[in-house]
Amino acid sequence: MTGKSTLIRETIPEASVFDLLNIDVHLSLLEKSFSLEDVVSSDTEILVISDR
């Protein structure tokens, strides 16, 4: 909890972020069988998956 998510949002606002510490995001990703291509827009240039 040092502000990494805030830093990402402020410095790379165009990034798609999956915060695995968010229980709703984490459970949603666990419940469904898919690839990242299924949930990330084709025009996404930056993807961040955070778990700490």
PDB file of N, CA and C in Angstrom, residues 1-38:
ATOM      1  N   MET A   1       0.824  -1.182   0.000  1.00  0.00           N
ATOM      2  CA  MET A   1       0.000   0.000   0.000  1.00  0.00           C
ATOM      3  C   MET A   1       0.872   1.251   0.000  1.00  0.00           C
ATOM      4  N   THR A   2       1.644   1.394  -1.062  1.00  0.00           N
ATOM      5  CA  THR A   2       2.533   2.549  -1.156  1.00  0.00           C
ATOM      6  C   THR A   2       2.095   3.515  -2.239  1.00  0.00           C
ATOM      7  N   GLY A   3       0.924   3.286  -2.833  1.00  0.00           N
ATOM      8  CA  GLY A   3       0.424   4.206  -3.845  1.00  0.00           C
ATOM      9  C   GLY A   3       0.702   3.805  -5.278  1.00  0.00           C
ATOM     10  N   LYS A   4       1.023   2.532  -5.496  1.00  0.00           N
ATOM     11  CA  LYS A   4       1.351   2.079  -6.858  1.00  0.00           C
ATOM     12  C   LYS A   4       0.167   2.233  -7.807  1.00  0.00           C
ATOM     13  N   SER A   5      -1.037   1.858  -7.357  1.00  0.00           N
ATOM     14  CA  SER A   5      -2.222   1.975  -8.212  1.00  0.00           C
ATOM     15  C   SER A   5      -2.508   3.433  -8.551  1.00  0.00           C
ATOM     16  N   THR A   6      -2.354   4.304  -7.561  1.00  0.00           N
ATOM     17  CA  THR A   6      -2.553   5.733  -7.799  1.00  0.00           C
ATOM     18  C   THR A   6      -1.519   6.253  -8.784  1.00  0.00           C
ATOM     19  N   LEU A   7      -0.282   5.844  -8.631  1.00  0.00           N
ATOM     20  CA  LEU A   7       0.776   6.258  -9.544  1.00  0.00           C
ATOM     21  C   LEU A   7       0.460   5.810 -10.976  1.00  0.00           C
ATOM     22  N   ILE A   8       0.008   4.583 -11.122  1.00  0.00           N
ATOM     23  CA  ILE A   8      -0.331   4.074 -12.458  1.00  0.00           C
ATOM     24  C   ILE A   8      -1.459   4.892 -13.060  1.00  0.00           C
ATOM     25  N   ARG A   9      -2.545   5.110 -12.292  1.00  0.00           N
ATOM     26  CA  ARG A   9      -3.686   5.875 -12.804  1.00  0.00           C
ATOM     27  C   ARG A   9      -3.301   7.294 -13.183  1.00  0.00           C
ATOM     28  N   GLU A  10      -2.413   7.910 -12.411  1.00  0.00           N
ATOM     29  CA  GLU A  10      -2.033   9.304 -12.671  1.00  0.00           C
ATOM     30  C   GLU A  10      -1.014   9.442 -13.797  1.00  0.00           C
ATOM     31  N   THR A  11      -0.119   8.478 -13.957  1.00  0.00           N
ATOM     32  CA  THR A  11       0.937   8.602 -14.965  1.00  0.00           C
ATOM     33  C   THR A  11       0.612   7.911 -16.274  1.00  0.00           C
ATOM     34  N   ILE A  12      -0.267   6.909 -16.226  1.00  0.00           N
ATOM     35  CA  ILE A  12      -0.656   6.181 -17.448  1.00  0.00           C
ATOM     36  C   ILE A  12      -2.185   6.036 -17.460  1.00  0.00           C
ATOM     37  N   PRO A  13      -2.912   7.147 -17.584  1.00  0.00           N
ATOM     38  CA  PRO A  13      -4.376   7.077 -17.490  1.00  0.00           C
ATOM     39  C   PRO A  13      -5.021   6.228 -18.587  1.00  0.00           C
ATOM     40  N   GLU A  14      -4.323   6.020 -19.693  1.00  0.00           N
ATOM     41  CA  GLU A  14      -4.883   5.228 -20.790  1.00  0.00           C
ATOM     42  C   GLU A  14      -4.735   3.721 -20.572  1.00  0.00           C
ATOM     43  N   ALA A  15      -4.027   3.338 -19.531  1.00  0.00           N
ATOM     44  CA  ALA A  15      -3.795   1.910 -19.267  1.00  0.00           C
ATOM     45  C   ALA A  15      -5.069   1.225 -18.789  1.00  0.00           C
ATOM     46  N   SER A  16      -5.263  -0.004 -19.221  1.00  0.00           N
ATOM     47  CA  SER A  16      -6.306  -0.859 -18.658  1.00  0.00           C
ATOM     48  C   SER A  16      -5.687  -1.538 -17.448  1.00  0.00           C
ATOM     49  N   VAL A  17      -6.356  -1.424 -16.301  1.00  0.00           N
ATOM     50  CA  VAL A  17      -5.777  -1.934 -15.054  1.00  0.00           C
ATOM     51  C   VAL A  17      -6.690  -2.994 -14.452  1.00  0.00           C
ATOM     52  N   PHE A  18      -6.106  -4.144 -14.139  1.00  0.00           N
ATOM     53  CA  PHE A  18      -6.794  -5.188 -13.409  1.00  0.00           C
ATOM     54  C   PHE A  18      -6.139  -5.248 -12.037  1.00  0.00           C
ATOM     55  N   ASP A  19      -6.836  -4.753 -11.022  1.00  0.00           N
ATOM     56  CA  ASP A  19      -6.317  -4.745  -9.660  1.00  0.00           C
ATOM     57  C   ASP A  19      -6.835  -5.985  -8.935  1.00  0.00           C
ATOM     58  N   LEU A  20      -5.998  -6.986  -8.795  1.00  0.00           N
ATOM     59  CA  LEU A  20      -6.407  -8.244  -8.189  1.00  0.00           C
ATOM     60  C   LEU A  20      -6.648  -8.133  -6.691  1.00  0.00           C
ATOM     61  N   LEU A  21      -6.262  -7.010  -6.084  1.00  0.00           N
ATOM     62  CA  LEU A  21      -6.589  -6.798  -4.676  1.00  0.00           C
ATOM     63  C   LEU A  21      -8.034  -6.328  -4.512  1.00  0.00           C
ATOM     64  N   ASN A  22      -8.651  -5.888  -5.607  1.00  0.00           N
ATOM     65  CA  ASN A  22     -10.070  -5.555  -5.591  1.00  0.00           C
ATOM     66  C   ASN A  22     -10.819  -6.880  -5.660  1.00  0.00           C
ATOM     67  N   ILE A  23     -11.517  -7.241  -4.594  1.00  0.00           N
ATOM     68  CA  ILE A  23     -12.131  -8.561  -4.495  1.00  0.00           C
ATOM     69  C   ILE A  23     -13.124  -8.810  -5.620  1.00  0.00           C
ATOM     70  N   ASP A  24     -13.864  -7.784  -6.046  1.00  0.00           N
ATOM     71  CA  ASP A  24     -14.825  -7.961  -7.138  1.00  0.00           C
ATOM     72  C   ASP A  24     -14.116  -8.311  -8.442  1.00  0.00           C
ATOM     73  N   VAL A  25     -13.021  -7.640  -8.727  1.00  0.00           N
ATOM     74  CA  VAL A  25     -12.245  -7.924  -9.938  1.00  0.00           C
ATOM     75  C   VAL A  25     -11.651  -9.326  -9.852  1.00  0.00           C
ATOM     76  N   HIS A  26     -11.058  -9.624  -8.723  1.00  0.00           N
ATOM     77  CA  HIS A  26     -10.402 -10.917  -8.538  1.00  0.00           C
ATOM     78  C   HIS A  26     -11.395 -12.071  -8.710  1.00  0.00           C
ATOM     79  N   LEU A  27     -12.534 -11.979  -8.035  1.00  0.00           N
ATOM     80  CA  LEU A  27     -13.532 -13.048  -8.122  1.00  0.00           C
ATOM     81  C   LEU A  27     -14.102 -13.168  -9.525  1.00  0.00           C
ATOM     82  N   SER A  28     -14.323 -12.045 -10.171  1.00  0.00           N
ATOM     83  CA  SER A  28     -14.845 -12.063 -11.536  1.00  0.00           C
ATOM     84  C   SER A  28     -13.880 -12.790 -12.468  1.00  0.00           C
ATOM     85  N   LEU A  29     -12.602 -12.516 -12.322  1.00  0.00           N
ATOM     86  CA  LEU A  29     -11.602 -13.166 -13.170  1.00  0.00           C
ATOM     87  C   LEU A  29     -11.463 -14.650 -12.838  1.00  0.00           C
ATOM     88  N   LEU A  30     -11.645 -15.021 -11.583  1.00  0.00           N
ATOM     89  CA  LEU A  30     -11.546 -16.422 -11.186  1.00  0.00           C
ATOM     90  C   LEU A  30     -12.745 -17.243 -11.661  1.00  0.00           C
ATOM     91  N   GLU A  31     -13.915 -16.617 -11.695  1.00  0.00           N
ATOM     92  CA  GLU A  31     -15.148 -17.333 -11.998  1.00  0.00           C
ATOM     93  C   GLU A  31     -15.303 -17.671 -13.467  1.00  0.00           C
ATOM     94  N   LYS A  32     -14.661 -16.944 -14.321  1.00  0.00           N
ATOM     95  CA  LYS A  32     -14.885 -17.112 -15.745  1.00  0.00           C
ATOM     96  C   LYS A  32     -13.654 -17.696 -16.427  1.00  0.00           C
ATOM     97  N   SER A  33     -13.900 -18.538 -17.384  1.00  0.00           N
ATOM     98  CA  SER A  33     -12.818 -19.089 -18.181  1.00  0.00           C
ATOM     99  C   SER A  33     -12.697 -18.252 -19.456  1.00  0.00           C
ATOM    100  N   PHE A  34     -11.586 -17.550 -19.620  1.00  0.00           N
ATOM    101  CA  PHE A  34     -11.396 -16.689 -20.770  1.00  0.00           C
ATOM    102  C   PHE A  34      -9.916 -16.373 -20.930  1.00  0.00           C
ATOM    103  N   SER A  35      -9.595 -15.756 -22.023  1.00  0.00           N
ATOM    104  CA  SER A  35      -8.242 -15.252 -22.206  1.00  0.00           C
ATOM    105  C   SER A  35      -8.296 -13.735 -22.054  1.00  0.00           C
ATOM    106  N   LEU A  36      -7.173 -13.115 -21.859  1.00  0.00           N
ATOM    107  CA  LEU A  36      -7.153 -11.656 -21.746  1.00  0.00           C
ATOM    108  C   LEU A  36      -7.697 -10.992 -23.004  1.00  0.00           C
ATOM    109  N   GLU A  37      -7.536 -11.634 -24.135  1.00  0.00           N
ATOM    110  CA  GLU A  37      -8.061 -11.078 -25.377  1.00  0.00           C
ATOM    111  C   GLU A  37      -9.575 -10.921 -25.322  1.00  0.00           C
ATOM    112  N   ASP A  38     -10.241 -11.727 -24.514  1.00  0.00           N
ATOM    113  CA  ASP A  38     -11.693 -11.657 -24.398  1.00  0.00           C
ATOM    114  C   ASP A  38     -12.163 -10.459 -23.580  1.00  0.00           C
TER     115      ASP A  38
END
